[in-house]
Coordinates of C-alpha atoms and ligand atoms in Angstrom, one line a residue:
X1 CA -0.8 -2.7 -7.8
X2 CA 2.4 -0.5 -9.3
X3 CA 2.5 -2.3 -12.7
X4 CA 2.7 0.3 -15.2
X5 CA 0.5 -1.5 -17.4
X6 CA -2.6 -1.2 -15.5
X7 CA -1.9 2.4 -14.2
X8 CA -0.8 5.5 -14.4
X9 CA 2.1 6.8 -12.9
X10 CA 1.9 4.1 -10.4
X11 CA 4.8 4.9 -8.1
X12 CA 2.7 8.8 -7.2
X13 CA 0.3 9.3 -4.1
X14 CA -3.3 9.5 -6.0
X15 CA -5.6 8.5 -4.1
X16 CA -8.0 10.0 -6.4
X17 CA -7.4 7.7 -9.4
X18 CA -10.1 5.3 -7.5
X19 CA -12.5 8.0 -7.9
X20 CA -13.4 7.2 -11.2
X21 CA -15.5 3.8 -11.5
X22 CA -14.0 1.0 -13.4
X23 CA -15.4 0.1 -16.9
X24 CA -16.7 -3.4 -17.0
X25 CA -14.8 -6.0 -17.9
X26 CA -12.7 -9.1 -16.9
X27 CA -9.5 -7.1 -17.5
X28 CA -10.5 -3.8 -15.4
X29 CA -11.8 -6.0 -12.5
X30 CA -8.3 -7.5 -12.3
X31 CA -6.7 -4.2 -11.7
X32 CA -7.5 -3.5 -8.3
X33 CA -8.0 -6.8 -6.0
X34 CA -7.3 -6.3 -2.2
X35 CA -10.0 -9.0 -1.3
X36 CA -9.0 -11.5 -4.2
X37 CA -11.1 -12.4 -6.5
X38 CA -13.2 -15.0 -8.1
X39 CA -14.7 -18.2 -5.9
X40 CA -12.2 -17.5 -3.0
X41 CA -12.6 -14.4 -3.4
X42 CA -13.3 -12.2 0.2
X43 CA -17.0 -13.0 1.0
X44 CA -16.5 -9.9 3.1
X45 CA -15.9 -6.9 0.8
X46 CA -18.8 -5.4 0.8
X47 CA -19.0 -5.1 5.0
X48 CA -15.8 -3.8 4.9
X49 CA -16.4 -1.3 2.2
X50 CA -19.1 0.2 4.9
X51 CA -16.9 -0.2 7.7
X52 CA -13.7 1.3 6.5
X53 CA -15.4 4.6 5.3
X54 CA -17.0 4.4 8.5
X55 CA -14.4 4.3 10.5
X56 CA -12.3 6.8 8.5
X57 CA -14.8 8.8 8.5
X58 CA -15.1 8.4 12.6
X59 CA -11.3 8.8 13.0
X60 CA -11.3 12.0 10.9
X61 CA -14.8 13.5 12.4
X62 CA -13.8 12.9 15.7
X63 CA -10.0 13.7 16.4
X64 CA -7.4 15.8 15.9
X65 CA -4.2 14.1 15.0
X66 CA -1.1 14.8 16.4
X67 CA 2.4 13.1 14.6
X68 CA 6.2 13.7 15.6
X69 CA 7.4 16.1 13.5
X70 CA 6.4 18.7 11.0
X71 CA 6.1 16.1 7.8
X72 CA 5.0 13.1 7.5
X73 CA 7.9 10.4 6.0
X74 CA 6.7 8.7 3.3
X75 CA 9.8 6.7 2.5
X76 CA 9.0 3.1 2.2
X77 CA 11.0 0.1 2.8
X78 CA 12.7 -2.4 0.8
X79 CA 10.7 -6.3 1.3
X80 CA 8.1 -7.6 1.9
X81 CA 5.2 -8.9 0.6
X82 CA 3.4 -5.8 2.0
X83 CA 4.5 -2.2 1.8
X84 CA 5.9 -1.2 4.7
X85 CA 6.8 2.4 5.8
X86 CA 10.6 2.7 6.3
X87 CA 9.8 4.9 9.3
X88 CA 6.9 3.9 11.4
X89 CA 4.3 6.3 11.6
X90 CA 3.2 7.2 15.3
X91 CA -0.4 9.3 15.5
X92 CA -1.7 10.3 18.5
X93 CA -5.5 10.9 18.2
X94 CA -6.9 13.5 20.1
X95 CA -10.8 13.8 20.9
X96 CA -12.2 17.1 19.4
X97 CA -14.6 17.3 22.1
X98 CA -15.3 15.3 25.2
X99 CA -19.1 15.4 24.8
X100 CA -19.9 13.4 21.9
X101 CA -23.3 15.2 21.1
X102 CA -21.7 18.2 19.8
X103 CA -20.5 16.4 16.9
Ligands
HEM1 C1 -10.3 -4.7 4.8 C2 -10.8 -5.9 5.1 C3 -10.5 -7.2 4.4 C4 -9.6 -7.5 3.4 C5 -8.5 -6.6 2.8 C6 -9.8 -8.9 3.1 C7 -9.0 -9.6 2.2 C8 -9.2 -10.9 1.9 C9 -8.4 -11.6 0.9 C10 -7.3 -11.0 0.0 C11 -8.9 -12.9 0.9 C12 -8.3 -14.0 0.0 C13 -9.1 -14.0 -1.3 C14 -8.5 -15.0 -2.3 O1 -7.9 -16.0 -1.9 O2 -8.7 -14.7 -3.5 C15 -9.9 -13.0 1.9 C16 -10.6 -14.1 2.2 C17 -11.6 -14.2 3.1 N1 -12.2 -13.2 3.8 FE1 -11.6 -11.3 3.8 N2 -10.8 -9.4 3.8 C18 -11.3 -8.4 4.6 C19 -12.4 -8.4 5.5 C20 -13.2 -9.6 5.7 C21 -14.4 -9.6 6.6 C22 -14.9 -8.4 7.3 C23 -14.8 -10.9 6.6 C24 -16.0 -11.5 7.3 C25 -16.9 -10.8 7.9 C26 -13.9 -11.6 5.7 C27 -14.0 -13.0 5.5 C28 -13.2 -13.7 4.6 C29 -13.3 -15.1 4.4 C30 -14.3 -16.1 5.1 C31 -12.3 -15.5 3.4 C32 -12.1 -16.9 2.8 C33 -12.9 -17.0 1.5 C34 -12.6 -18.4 0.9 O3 -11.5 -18.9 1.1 O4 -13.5 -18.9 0.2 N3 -12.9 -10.8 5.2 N4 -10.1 -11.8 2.5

């Protein structure tokens, strides 16, 4: 995912690099592959494409979230095969409104 190869300033925050589609290709398919690829590949990426927007989408609709602090700490810690946050982040969600049909 960081290799400098396949992106652009790979170590910076952009979410918004996955904005633009991917050209076709073997090479640009390889780039981004959080549910594997080819004939083990996750049979379930496209129900969790729908899910996790929904959900985000949910979580950011219908709460207000509260963290320690003024920042959030981004640092990241050393090992792993996953990227791990060197400080734990600690939301508490709060419910915008207790009646759900004012959404
Ligand atoms: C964010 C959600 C998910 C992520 C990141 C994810 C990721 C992965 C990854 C990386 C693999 C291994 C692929 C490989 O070896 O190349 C995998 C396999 C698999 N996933 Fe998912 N997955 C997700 C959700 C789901 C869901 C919702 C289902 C089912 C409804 C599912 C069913 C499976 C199955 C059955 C396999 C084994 C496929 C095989 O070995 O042939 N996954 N997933």
């Amino acid at each position: 995912m960081r290799d400098p190869d396949s992106w652009e300033d790979p170590n910076e925050f952009k979410p918004e690099r996955f904005l633009a589609s991917f050209e076709s290709g073997q090479e640009d398919a390889l780039k981004y592959i959080p549910f594997g690829s080819g004939r083990r590949g996750c049979p379930g990426v496209n129900l969790s494409y729908i899910f996790g927007g929904t959900a985000v989408g949910m979580m950011v609709q219908c709460f207000d979230w509260k963290i320690k602090g003024e920042k959030v700490d981004m640092e990241e810690a050393i090992g792993g095969l996953n990227l791990t946050m060197a400080h734990p982040l600690k939301c508490i969600p709060v419910a915008r409104t207790l009646n759900p049909l004012t959404l």
